[in-house]
Coordinates of C-alpha atoms in Angstrom, one line a residue:
X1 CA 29.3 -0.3 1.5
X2 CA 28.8 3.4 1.6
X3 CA 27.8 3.5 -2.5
X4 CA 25.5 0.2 -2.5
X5 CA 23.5 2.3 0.7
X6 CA 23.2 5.2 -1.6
X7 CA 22.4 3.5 -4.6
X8 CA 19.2 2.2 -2.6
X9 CA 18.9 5.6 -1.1
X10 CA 18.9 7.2 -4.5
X11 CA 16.9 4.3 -6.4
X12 CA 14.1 4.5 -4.1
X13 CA 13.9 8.0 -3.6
X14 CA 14.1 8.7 -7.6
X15 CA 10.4 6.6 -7.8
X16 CA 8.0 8.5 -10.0
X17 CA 5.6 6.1 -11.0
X18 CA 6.3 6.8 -14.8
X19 CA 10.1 6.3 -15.8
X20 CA 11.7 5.4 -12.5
X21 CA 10.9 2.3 -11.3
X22 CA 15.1 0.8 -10.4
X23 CA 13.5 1.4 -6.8
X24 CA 10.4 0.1 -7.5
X25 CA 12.5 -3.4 -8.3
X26 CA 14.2 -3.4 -5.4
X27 CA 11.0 -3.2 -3.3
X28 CA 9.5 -5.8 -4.3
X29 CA 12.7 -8.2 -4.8
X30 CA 12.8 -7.3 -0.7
X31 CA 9.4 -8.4 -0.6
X32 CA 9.3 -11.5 -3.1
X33 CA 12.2 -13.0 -0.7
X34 CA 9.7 -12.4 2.5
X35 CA 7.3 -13.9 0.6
X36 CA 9.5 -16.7 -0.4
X37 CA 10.6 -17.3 3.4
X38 CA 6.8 -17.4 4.5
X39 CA 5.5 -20.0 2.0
X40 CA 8.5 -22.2 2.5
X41 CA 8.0 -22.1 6.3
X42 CA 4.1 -23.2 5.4
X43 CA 4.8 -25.9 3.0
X44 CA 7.4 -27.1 5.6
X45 CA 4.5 -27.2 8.5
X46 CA 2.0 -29.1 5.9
X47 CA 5.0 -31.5 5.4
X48 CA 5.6 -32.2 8.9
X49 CA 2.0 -32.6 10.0
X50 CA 1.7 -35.7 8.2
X51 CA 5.4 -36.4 6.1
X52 CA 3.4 -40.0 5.3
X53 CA 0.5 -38.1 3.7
X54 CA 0.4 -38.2 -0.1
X55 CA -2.0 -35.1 0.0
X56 CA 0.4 -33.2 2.5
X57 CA 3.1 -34.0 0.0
X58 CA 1.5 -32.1 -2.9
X59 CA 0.7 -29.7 -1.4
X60 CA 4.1 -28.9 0.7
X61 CA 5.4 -29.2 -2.9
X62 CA 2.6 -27.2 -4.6
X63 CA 3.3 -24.1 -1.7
X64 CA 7.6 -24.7 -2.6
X65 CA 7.0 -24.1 -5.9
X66 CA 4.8 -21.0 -5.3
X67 CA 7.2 -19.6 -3.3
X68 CA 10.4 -19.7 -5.9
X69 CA 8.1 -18.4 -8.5
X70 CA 7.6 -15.3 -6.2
X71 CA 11.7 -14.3 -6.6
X72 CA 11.5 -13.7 -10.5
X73 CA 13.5 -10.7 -10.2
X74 CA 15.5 -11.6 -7.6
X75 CA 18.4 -10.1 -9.2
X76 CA 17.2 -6.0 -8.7
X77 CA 17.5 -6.4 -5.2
X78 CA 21.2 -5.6 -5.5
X79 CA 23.3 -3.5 -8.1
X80 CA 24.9 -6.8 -9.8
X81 CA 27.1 -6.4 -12.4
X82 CA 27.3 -7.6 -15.9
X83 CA 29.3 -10.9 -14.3
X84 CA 26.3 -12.1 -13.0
X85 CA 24.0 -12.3 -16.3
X86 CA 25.1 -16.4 -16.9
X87 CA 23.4 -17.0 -13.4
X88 CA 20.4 -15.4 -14.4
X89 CA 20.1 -17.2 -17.6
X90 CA 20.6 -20.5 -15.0
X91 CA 17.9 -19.1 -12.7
X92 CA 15.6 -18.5 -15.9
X93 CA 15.7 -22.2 -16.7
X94 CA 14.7 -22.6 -12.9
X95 CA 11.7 -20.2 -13.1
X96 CA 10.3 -21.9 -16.3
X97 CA 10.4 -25.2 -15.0
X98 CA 8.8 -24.1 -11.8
X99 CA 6.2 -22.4 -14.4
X100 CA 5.3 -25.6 -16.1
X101 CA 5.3 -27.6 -12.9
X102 CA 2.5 -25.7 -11.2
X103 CA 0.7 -26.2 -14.4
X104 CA 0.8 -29.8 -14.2
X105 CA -0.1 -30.0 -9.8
X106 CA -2.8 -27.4 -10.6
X107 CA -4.6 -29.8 -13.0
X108 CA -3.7 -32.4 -10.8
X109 CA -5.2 -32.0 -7.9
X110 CA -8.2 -33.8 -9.2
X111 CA -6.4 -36.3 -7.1
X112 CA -7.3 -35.5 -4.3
X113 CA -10.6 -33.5 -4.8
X114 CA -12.3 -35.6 -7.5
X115 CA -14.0 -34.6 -10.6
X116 CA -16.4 -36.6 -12.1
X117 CA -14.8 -36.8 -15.6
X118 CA -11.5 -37.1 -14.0
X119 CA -12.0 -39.9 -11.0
X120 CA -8.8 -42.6 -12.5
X121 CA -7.1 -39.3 -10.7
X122 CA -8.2 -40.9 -7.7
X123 CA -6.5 -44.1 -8.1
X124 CA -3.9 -44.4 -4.8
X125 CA -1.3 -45.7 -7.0
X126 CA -1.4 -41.8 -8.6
X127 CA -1.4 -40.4 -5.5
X128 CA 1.1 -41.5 -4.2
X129 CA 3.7 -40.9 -7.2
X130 CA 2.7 -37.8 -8.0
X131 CA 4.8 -35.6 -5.7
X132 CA 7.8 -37.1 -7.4
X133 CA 6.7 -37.8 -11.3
X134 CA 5.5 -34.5 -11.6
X135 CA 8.7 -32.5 -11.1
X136 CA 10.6 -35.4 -13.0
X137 CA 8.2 -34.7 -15.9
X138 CA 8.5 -30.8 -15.5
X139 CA 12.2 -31.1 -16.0
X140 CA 12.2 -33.6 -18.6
X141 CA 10.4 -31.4 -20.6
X142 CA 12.2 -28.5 -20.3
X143 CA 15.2 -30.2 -20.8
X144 CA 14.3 -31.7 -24.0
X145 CA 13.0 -28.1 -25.0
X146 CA 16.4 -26.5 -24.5
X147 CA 18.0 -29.3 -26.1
X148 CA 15.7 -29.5 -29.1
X149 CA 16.2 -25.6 -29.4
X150 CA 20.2 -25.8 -29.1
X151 CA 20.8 -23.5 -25.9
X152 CA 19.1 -21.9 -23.1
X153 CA 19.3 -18.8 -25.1
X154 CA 17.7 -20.1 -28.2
X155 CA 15.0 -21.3 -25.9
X156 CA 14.4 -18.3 -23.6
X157 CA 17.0 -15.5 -24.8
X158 CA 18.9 -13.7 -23.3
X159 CA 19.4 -11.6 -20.4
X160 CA 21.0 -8.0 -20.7
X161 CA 23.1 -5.5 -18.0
X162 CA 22.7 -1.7 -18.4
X163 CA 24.5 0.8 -17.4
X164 CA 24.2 4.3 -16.9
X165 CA 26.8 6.5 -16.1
X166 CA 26.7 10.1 -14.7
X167 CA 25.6 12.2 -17.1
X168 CA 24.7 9.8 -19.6
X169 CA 21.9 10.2 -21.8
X170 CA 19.6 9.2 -25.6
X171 CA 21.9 6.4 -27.0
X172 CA 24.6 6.7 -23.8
X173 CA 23.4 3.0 -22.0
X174 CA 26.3 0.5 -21.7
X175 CA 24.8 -2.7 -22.4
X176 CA 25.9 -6.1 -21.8
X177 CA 23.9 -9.6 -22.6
X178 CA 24.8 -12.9 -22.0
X179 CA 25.5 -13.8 -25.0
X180 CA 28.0 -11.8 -25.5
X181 CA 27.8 -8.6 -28.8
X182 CA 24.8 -7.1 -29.2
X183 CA 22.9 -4.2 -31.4
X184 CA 21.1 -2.4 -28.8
X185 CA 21.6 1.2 -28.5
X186 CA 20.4 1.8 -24.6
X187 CA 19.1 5.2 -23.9
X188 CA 19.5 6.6 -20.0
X189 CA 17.4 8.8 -17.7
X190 CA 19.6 11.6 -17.6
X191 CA 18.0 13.6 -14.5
X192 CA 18.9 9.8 -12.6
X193 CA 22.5 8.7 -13.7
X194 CA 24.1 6.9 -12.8
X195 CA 22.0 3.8 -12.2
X196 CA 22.2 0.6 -13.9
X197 CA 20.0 -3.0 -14.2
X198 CA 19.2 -6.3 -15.2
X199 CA 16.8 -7.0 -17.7
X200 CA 15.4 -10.2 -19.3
X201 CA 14.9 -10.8 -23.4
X202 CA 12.0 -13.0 -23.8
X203 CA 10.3 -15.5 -26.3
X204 CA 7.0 -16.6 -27.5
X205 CA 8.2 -20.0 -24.9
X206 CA 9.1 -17.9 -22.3
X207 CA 5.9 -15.7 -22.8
X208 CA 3.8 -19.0 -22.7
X209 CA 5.0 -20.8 -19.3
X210 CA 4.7 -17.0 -17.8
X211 CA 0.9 -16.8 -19.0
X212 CA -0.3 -20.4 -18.4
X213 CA -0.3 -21.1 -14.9
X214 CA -2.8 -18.0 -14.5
X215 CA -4.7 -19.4 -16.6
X216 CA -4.5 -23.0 -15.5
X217 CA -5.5 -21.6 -12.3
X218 CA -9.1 -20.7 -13.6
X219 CA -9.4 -24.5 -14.8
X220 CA -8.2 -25.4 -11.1
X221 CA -11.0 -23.1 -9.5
X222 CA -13.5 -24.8 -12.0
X223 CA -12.5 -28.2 -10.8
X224 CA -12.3 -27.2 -7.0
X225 CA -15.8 -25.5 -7.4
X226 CA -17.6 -29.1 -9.0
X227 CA -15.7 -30.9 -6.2
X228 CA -16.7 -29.3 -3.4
X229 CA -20.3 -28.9 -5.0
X230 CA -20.3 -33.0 -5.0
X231 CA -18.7 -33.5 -1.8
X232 CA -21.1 -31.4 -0.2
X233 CA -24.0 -33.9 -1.5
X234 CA -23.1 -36.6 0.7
X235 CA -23.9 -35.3 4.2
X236 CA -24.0 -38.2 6.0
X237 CA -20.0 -39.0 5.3
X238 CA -17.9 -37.3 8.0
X239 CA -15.0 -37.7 5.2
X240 CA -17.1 -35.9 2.6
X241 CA -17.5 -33.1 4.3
X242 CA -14.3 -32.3 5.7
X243 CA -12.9 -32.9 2.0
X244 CA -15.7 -30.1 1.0
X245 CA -14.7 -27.6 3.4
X246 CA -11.0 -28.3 2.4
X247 CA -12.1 -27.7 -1.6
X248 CA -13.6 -24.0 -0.1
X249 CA -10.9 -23.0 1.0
X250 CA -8.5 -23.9 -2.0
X251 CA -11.2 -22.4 -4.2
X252 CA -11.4 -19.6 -2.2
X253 CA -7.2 -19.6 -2.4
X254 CA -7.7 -19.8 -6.4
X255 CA -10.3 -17.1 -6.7
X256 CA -7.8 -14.8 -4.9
X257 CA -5.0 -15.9 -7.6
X258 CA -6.9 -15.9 -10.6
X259 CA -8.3 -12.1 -9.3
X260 CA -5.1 -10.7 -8.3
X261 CA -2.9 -12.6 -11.3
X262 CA -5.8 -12.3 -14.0
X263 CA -7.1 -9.1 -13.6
X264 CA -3.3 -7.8 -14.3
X265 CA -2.9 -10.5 -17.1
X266 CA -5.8 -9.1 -19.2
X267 CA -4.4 -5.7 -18.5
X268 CA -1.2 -6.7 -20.1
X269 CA -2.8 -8.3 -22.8
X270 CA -5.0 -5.2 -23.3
X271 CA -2.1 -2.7 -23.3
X272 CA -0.6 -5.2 -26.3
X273 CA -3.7 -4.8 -28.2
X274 CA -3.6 -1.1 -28.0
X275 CA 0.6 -0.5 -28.3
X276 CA 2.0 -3.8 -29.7
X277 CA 3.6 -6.5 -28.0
X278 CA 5.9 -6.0 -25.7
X279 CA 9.2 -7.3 -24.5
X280 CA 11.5 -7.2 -21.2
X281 CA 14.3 -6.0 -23.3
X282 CA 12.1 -2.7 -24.6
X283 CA 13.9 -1.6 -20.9
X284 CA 17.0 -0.9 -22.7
X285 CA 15.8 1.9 -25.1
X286 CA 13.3 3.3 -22.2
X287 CA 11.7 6.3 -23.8
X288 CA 9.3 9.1 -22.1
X289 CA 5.9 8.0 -23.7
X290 CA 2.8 6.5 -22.5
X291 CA 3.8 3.5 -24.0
X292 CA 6.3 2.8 -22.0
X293 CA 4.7 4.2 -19.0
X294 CA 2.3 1.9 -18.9
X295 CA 4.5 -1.2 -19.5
X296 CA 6.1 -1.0 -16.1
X297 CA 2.7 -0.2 -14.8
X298 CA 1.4 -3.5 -15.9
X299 CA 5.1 -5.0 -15.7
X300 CA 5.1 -4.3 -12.1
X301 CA 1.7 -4.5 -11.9
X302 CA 2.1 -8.8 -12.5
X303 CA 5.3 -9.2 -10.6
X304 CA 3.5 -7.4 -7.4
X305 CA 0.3 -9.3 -8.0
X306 CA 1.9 -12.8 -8.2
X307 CA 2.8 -11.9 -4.4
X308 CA 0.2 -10.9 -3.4
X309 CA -1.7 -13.9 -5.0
X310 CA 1.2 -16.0 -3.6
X311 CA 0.6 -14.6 0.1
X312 CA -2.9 -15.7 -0.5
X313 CA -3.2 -18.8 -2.1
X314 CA -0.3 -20.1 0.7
X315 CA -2.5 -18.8 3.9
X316 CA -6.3 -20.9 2.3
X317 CA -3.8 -24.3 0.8
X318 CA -2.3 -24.4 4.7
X319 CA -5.7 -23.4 6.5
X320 CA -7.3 -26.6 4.2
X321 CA -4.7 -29.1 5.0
X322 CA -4.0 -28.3 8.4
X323 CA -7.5 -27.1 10.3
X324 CA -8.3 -30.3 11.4
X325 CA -4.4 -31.3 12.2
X326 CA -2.7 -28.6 14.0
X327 CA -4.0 -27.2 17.2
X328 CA -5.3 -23.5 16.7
X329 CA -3.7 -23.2 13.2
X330 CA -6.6 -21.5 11.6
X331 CA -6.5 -18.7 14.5
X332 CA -3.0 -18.0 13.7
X333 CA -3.4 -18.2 10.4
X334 CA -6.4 -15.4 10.9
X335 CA -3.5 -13.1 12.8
X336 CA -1.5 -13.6 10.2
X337 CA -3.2 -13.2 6.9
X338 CA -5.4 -10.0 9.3
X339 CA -1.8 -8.4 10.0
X340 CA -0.4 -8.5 6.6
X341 CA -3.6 -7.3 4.8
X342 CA -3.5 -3.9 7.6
X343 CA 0.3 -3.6 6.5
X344 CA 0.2 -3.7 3.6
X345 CA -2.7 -1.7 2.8
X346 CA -1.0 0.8 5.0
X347 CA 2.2 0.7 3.4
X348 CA 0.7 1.3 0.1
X349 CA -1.1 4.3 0.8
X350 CA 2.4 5.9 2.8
X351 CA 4.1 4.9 -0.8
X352 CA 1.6 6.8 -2.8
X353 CA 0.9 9.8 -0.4
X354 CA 4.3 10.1 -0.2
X355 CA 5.1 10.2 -3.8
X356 CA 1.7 12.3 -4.9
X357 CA 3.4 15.3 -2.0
X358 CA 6.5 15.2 -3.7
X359 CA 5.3 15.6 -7.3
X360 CA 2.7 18.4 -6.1
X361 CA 5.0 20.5 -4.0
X362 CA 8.5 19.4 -5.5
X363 CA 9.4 17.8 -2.4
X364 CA 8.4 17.1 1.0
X365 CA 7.0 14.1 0.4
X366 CA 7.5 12.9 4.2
X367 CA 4.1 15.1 4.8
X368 CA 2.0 12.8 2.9
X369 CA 3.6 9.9 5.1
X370 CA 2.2 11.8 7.9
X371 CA -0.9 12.5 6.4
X372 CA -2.0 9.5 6.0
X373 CA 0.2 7.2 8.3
X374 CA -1.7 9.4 11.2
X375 CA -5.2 8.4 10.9
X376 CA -4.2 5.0 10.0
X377 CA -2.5 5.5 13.7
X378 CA -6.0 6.4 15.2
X379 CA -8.1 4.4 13.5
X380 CA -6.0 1.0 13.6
X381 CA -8.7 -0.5 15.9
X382 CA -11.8 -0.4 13.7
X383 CA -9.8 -0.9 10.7
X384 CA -7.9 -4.4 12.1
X385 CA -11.6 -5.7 12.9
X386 CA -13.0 -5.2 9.6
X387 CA -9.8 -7.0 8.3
X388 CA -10.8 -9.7 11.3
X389 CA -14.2 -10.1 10.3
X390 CA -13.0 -10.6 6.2
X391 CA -10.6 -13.0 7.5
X392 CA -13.2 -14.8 9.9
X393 CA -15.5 -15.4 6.7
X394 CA -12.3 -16.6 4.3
X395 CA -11.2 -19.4 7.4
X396 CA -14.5 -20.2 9.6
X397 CA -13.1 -21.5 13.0
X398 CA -12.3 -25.3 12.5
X399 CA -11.6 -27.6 15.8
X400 CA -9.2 -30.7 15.7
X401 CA -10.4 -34.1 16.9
X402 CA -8.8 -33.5 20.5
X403 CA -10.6 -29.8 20.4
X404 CA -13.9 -31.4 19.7
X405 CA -13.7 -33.5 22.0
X406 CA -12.8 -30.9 24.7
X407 CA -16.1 -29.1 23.5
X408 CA -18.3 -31.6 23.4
X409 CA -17.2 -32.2 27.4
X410 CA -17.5 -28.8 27.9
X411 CA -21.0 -28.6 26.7
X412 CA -22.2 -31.7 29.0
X413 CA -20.7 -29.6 31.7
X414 CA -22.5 -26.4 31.1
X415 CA -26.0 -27.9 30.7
X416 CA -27.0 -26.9 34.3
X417 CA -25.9 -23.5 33.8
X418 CA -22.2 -23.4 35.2
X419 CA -19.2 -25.2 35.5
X420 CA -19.1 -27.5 39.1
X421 CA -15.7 -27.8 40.5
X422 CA -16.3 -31.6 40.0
X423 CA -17.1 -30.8 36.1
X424 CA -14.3 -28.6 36.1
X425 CA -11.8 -31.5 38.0
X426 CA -13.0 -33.9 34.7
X427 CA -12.6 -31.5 32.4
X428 CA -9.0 -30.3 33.4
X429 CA -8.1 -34.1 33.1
X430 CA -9.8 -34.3 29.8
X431 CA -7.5 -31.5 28.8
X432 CA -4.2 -33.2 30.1
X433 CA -5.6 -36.2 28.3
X434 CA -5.9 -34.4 24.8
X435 CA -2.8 -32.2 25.4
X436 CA -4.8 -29.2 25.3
X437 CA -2.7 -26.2 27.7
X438 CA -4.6 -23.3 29.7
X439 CA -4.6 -21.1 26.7
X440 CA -5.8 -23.0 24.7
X441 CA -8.4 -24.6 26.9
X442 CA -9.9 -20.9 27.9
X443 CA -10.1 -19.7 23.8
X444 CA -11.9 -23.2 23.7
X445 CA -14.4 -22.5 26.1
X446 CA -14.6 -18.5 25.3
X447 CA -15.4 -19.1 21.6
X448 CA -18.0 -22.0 22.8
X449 CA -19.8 -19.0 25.3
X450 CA -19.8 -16.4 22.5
X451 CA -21.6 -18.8 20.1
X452 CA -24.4 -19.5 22.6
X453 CA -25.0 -16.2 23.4
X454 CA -24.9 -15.6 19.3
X455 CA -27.7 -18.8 19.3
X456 CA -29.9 -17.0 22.1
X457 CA -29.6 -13.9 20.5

């Protein structure tokens, strides 16, 4: 127990941003499981609001999927050993399927948001069939893949353990893949030994499935962007519009993957133009060059952005499905999305205070925590309502039929001015009625007072 604390002592405290990066791993494995556990616990609440619902199905399935993508490296978040690397090979198999699956539900949810030159999508026959037939397809094909190829490691290589002993330097790495003798000579950090890792091999398949769904996700914002421009047409159709406020937000959801997920895609393809391709494996023979520097810039740079992305596109796909079906969903979802953005803006700026102190002065780095972490302190207040306001203009407030209802009441009841204690007697029966409780009743009536005050203004 006592060396696995130190080994995440050490590991994170050895971060430089350049060559050390074992803690860097175990960050955000901590965080992709976090992740992982909040997407789950939202495609579980779309499921449940309406299990019947062939939309509610997708997309609980859509936000599962996102959510085991997120744990990639699942395996840095503890110092496994070489025994472990046939699981990981297992777990690769996973990922890539889950890769080609959200492929295939991006492009289909035409479905459900039609596009003109894709409207037999819309037939309820597909709808209904598709929560099912897509996965069965996803692992058909992967299965025929690896089959074709002769093995998971023909199809996807293989996966590698190094390890670094104390004192262990150029051409000192112990390493171990899972297919059993290999040619690599690993080199170790010297100044950090002993430390050791798991690293992936990868092929041009591999490369593919990890590459496509951000760019599938563009041709998803394209189709959500025509939907909701066509939906929006038909004003008179209650149906229509909800449905074009739903597309909003899943474009709005896709804009935030393609930026976060693309922007660090084109860097990596960028940094391949300029130093050659790279490869996972490249880990074993790490070298102190700018080359390699900048690989587990844009390396971590991906596996950081697909949670952020993930985080995201999770919060807009439930705020869609469930404005109009969960009572005061999209506030939560506001608190939420508002209180994540503050911490982790927050804890990015301790992180690289922190580590800027440390290089400057040669230690000390807990000074920069302080330095910044203090007017963060302070200014928490302004800060968390610029966040609201952001988050108020991603997820407008939405009402469900019972809340409307309410509000509409509560507008007859305020057209002489104030409330009468017989108005107020029909209203609190109103409220039983719906199944709206005092809370919720008095944010009701609040927000409804604000706006006219807004309108008068």
């Amino acid at each position: 127990m006592g060396d696995t604390l130190d080994w995440y002592v050490d590991s994170i405290r050895n971060i430089d941003f350049q060559f050390a990066w074992v803690g860097v791993g175990i960050i955000h494995a901590v965080l992709s499981v976090i992740t992982l556990l909040f997407l789950f616990t939202l495609a579980t609440m779309i499921y449940r609001a309406r299990p019947d619902s062939p939309e509610n199905r997708f997309m609980s399935l859509m936000l599962f999927v996102e959510g085991i993508k997120t744990i990639v490296s699942w395996y840095a978040i503890y110092p496994f050993g070489p025994e472990t690397l046939p699981y990981v090979q297992y777990w690769r198999v996973i990922y890539y399927t889950m890769c080609l699956l959200s492929i295939l539900m991006y492009l289909s949810l035409s479905s459900f948001y039609p596009v003109k030159f894709l409207k037999f999508m819309s037939n309820d026959k597909i709808k209904r069939n598709l929560f099912w037939a897509l996965p069965t397809l996803a692992v058909a094909i992967i299965t025929l893949a690896i089959v074709s190829a002769g093995g998971v490691y023909e199809t996807f290589d293989g996966s590698l353990h190094i390890e670094c002993p104390e004192g262990s330097g150029e051409g000192d790495a112990i390493v171990t893949a899972s297919y059993g003798e290999n040619d690599y000579e690993g080199n170790c950090l010297e100044q950090h030994a002993p430390y050791d890792f798991i690293t992936v091999e990868q092929s041009d398949l591999g490369r593919l499935l990890l590459m496509m769904p951000v760019l599938t996700a563009f041709v998803a914002l394209g189709f959500m962007r025509r939907a909701q421009k066509s939906l929006v047409m038909d004003e008179d159709d209650e149906e229509a519009k909800q449905k074009s406020t739903e597309a909003r937000a899943l474009v709005v959801g896709f804009g935030g993957k393609t930026f976060f997920q693309g922007s660090m895609l084109f860097f990596m393809i960028y940094l391949t133009a300029v130093y050659g391709q790279f490869n996972s494996a490249d880990l074993v023979e790490v070298e102190m060059n700018n080359r390699m520097k900048f690989y587990f810039y844009a390396l971590y740079g991906f596996l950081f952005s697909a949670l952020f992305a993930g985080l995201f596109e999770g919060t807009m796909f439930t705020y869609a499905i469930l404005k109009n079906d969960v009572l005061g969903i999209d506030e939560k979802l506001r608190k939420t999305f508002s209180t994540a953005i503050f911490a982790t803006f927050g804890a990015i700026l301790l992180v690289i205070a922190s580590e800027l102190v440390e290089s400057m002065l040669g230690g000390s780095g807990w000074v920069g925590g302080v330095v910044v972490g203090a007017p963060l302190v302070v200014l928490r207040k302004p800060i968390y309502s610029i966040i609201n306001n952001f988050s108020n203009r991603l997820m407008p407030e939405s009402f469900t039929a019972s809340e409307r209802t309410y509000l509409e009441a509560y507008e007859i009841a305020c057209e002489d001015g104030a409330v009468t204690d017989e108005a107020r007697k029909f209203l609190s029966l109103q409220a039983k009625t719906l199944g709206l409780d005092e809370k919720r009743i008095e944010y009701l009536e609040n927000w409804y007072d604000e706006e006219q005050v807004k309108e008068e203004e």
